mmCIF file of C-alpha atoms in Angstrom:
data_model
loop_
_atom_site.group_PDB
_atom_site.id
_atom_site.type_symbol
_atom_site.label_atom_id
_atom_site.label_comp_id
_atom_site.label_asym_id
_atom_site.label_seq_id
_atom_site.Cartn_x
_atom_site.Cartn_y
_atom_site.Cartn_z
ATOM 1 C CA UNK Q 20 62.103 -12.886 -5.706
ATOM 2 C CA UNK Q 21 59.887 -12.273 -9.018
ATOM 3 C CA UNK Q 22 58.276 -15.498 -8.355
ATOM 4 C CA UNK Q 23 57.106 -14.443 -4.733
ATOM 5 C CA UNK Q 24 55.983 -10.680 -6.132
ATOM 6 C CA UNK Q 25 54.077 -12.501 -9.115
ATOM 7 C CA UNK Q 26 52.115 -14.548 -6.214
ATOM 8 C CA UNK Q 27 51.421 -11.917 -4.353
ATOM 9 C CA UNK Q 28 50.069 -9.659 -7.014
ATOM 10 C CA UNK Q 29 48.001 -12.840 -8.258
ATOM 11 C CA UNK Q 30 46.985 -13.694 -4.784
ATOM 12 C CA UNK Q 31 45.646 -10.024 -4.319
ATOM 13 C CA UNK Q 32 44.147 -9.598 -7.342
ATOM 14 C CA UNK Q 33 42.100 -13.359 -6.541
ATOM 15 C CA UNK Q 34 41.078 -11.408 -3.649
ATOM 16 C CA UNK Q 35 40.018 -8.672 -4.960
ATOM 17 C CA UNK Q 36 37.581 -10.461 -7.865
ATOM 18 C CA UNK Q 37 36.212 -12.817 -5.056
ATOM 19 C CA UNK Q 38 35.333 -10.184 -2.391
ATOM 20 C CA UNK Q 39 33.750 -8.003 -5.600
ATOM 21 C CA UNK Q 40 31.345 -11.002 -6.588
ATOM 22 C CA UNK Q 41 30.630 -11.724 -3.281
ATOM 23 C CA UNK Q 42 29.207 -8.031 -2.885
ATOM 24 C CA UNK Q 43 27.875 -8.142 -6.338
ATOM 25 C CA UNK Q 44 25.878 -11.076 -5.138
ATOM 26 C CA UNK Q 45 25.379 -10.046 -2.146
ATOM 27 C CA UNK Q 46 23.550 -6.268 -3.349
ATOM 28 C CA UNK Q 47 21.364 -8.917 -5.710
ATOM 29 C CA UNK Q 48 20.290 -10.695 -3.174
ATOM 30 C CA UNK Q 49 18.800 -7.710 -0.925
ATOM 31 C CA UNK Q 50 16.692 -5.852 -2.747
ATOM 32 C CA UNK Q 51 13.849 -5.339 -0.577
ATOM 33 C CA UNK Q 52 12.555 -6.014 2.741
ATOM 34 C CA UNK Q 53 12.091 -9.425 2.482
ATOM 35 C CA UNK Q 54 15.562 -9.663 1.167
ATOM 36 C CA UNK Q 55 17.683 -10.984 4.594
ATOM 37 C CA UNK Q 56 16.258 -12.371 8.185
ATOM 38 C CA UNK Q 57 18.319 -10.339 11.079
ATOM 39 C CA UNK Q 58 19.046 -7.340 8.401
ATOM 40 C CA UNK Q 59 18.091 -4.138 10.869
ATOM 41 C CA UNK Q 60 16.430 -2.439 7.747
ATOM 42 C CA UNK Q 61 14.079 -5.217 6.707
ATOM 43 C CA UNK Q 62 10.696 -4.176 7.948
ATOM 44 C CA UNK Q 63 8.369 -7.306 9.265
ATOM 45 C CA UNK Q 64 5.128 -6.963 11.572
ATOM 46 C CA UNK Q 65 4.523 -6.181 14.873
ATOM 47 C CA UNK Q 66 1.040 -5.989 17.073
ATOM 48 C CA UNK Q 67 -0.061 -3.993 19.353
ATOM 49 C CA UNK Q 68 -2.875 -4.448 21.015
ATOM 50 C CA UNK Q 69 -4.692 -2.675 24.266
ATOM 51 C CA UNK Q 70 -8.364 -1.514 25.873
ATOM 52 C CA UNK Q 71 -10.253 0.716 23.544
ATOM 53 C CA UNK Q 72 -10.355 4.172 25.459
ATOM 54 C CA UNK Q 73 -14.309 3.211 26.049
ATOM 55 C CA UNK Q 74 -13.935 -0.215 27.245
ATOM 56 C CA UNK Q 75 -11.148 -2.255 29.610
ATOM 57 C CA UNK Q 76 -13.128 -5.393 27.945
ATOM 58 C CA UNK Q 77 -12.752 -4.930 24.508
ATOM 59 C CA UNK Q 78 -9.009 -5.748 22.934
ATOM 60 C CA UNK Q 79 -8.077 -3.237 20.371
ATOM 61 C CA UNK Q 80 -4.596 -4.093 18.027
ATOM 62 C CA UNK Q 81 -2.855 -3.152 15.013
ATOM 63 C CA UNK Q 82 -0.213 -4.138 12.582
ATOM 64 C CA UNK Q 83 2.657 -1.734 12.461
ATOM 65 C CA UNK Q 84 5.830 -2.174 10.773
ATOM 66 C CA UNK Q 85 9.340 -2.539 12.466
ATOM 67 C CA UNK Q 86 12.380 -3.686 11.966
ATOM 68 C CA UNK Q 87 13.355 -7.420 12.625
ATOM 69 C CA UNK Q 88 16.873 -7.063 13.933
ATOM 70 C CA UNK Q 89 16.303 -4.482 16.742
ATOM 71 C CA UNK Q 90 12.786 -4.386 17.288
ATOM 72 C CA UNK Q 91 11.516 -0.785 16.707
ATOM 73 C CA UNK Q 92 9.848 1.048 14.135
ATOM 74 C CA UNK Q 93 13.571 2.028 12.258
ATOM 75 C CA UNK Q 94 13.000 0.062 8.839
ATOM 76 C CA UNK Q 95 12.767 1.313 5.808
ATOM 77 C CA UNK Q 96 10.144 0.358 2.744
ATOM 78 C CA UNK Q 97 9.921 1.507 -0.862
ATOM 79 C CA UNK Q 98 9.808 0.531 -4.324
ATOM 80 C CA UNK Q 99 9.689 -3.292 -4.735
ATOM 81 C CA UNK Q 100 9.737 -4.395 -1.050
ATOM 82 C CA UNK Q 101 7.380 -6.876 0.010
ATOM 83 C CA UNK Q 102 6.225 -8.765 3.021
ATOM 84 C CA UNK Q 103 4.688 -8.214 5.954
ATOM 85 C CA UNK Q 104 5.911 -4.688 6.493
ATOM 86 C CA UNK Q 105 4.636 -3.361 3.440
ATOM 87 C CA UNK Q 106 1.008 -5.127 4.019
ATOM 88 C CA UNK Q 107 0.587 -3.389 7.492
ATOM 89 C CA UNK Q 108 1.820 0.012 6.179
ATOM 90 C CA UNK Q 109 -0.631 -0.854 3.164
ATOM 91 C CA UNK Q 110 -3.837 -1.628 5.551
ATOM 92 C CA UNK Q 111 -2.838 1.813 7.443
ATOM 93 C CA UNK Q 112 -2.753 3.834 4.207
ATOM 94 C CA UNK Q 113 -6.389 1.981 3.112
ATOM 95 C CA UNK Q 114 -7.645 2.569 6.461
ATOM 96 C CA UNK Q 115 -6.502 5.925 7.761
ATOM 97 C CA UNK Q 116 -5.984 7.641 4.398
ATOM 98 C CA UNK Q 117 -8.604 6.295 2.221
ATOM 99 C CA UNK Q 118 -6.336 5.219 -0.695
ATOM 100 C CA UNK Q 119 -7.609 2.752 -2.841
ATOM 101 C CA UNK Q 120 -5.034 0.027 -2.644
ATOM 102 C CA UNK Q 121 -4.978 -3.617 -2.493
ATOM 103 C CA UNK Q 122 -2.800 -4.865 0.876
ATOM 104 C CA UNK Q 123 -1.023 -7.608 -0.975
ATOM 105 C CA UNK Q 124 2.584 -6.828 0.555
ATOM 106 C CA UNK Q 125 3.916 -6.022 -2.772
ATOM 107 C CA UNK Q 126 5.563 -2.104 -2.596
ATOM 108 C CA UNK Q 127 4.572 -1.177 -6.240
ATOM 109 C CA UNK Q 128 3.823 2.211 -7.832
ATOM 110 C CA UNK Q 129 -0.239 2.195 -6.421
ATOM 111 C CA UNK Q 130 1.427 1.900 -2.736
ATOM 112 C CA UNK Q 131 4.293 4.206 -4.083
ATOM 113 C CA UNK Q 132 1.457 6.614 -5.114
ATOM 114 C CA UNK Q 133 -0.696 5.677 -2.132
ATOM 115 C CA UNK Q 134 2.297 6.532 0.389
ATOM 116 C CA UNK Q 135 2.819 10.575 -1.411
ATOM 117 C CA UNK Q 136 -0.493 11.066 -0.856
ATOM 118 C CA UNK Q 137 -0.488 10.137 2.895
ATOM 119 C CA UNK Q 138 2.727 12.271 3.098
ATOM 120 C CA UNK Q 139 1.375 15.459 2.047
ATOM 121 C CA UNK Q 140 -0.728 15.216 4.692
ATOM 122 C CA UNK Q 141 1.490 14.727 7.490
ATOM 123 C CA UNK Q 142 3.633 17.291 8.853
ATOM 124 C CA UNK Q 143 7.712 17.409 8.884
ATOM 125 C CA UNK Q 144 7.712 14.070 6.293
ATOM 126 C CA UNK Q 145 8.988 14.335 2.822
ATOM 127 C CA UNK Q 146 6.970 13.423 0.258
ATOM 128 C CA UNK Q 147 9.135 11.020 -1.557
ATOM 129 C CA UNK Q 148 7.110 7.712 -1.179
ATOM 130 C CA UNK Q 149 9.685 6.103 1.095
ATOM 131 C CA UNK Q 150 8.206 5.122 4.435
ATOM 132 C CA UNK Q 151 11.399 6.111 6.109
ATOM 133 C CA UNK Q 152 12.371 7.536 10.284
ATOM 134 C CA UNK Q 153 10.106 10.458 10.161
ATOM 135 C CA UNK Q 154 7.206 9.175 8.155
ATOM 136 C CA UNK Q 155 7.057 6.124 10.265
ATOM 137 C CA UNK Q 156 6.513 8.024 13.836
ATOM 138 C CA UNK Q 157 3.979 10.439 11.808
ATOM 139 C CA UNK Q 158 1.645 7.995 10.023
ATOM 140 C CA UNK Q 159 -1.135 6.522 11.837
ATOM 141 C CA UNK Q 160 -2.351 2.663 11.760
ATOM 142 C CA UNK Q 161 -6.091 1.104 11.804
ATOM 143 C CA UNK Q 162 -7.165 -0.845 14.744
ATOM 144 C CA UNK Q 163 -9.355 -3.791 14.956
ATOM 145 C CA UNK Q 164 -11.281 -5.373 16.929
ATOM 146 C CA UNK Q 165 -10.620 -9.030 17.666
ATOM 147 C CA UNK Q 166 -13.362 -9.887 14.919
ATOM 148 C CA UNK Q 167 -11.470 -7.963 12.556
ATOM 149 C CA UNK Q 168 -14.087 -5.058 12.657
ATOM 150 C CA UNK Q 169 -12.041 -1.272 11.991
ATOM 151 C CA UNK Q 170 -12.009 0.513 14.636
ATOM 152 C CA UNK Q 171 -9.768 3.676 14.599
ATOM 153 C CA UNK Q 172 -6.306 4.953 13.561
ATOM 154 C CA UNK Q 173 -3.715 6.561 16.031
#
């Protein structure tokens, strides 16, 4: 009987250490939002394109950001993300809020900074430098024209 109680206390505690490196190594892995294809929090790109209000000829589009594993603008991007979320949401906040930041796709503190500043401006968002639910249905994005020309923000 003490044999069979020793195993099982061994056998649990194995259990226990594997499934605790597993999610140590698991949190080290996703960091960001480049961190893990499918993840429904990783941000990626999207575009959108359409007629410019003046023209049914002329092909508007923009990058936005959304999230890979169910398609809509729910992700989330802060500190130390990167990819091609974090480069659209950097082009909008060059664009449409005249911060002076390079679009690189690397969330560091000038998009951290860059990302306040647009959120003071927009109503019912936190200013906390996450782009987050409500800051991503307030924030507007630049469109281009197919030659890459600005064109607007909505």
């Amino acid at each position: 009987m003490r044999i069979s109680i020793r195993r099982a206390a061994r056998t649990a505690c194995t259990v226990v250490t594997a499934t605790a490196a597993l999610l140590g190594v698991a949190a080290a892995a996703a960091p960001g939002a480049s961190a893990v294809a499918g993840d429904p929090y990783t941000c990626d790109t999207y575009t959108v394109s359409f007629a410019a209000s003046h023209s049914a000829s002329m092909k508007i589009s923009a990058w936005i950001p959304y999230s890979n594993g169910i398609y809509s603008k729910d992700c989330t991007l802060r500190m130390n993300d990167q990819g091609g979320g974090v480069k659209a949401l950097q082009r909008s906040l060059r664009h449409c809020y005249q911060q002076q930041i390079a679009d690189d796709g690397f969330f560091g503190p000038a998009t951290f900074t860059a990302l306040k500043n647009a959120q003071s401006r927009l109503a019912g968002v936190a200013v906390d430098g996450k782009y987050e639910f409500y800051t991503a249905r307030a924030i507007k994005f630049p469109y281009f024209t197919p030659t890459g020309a600005f064109y607007s923000c909505r």
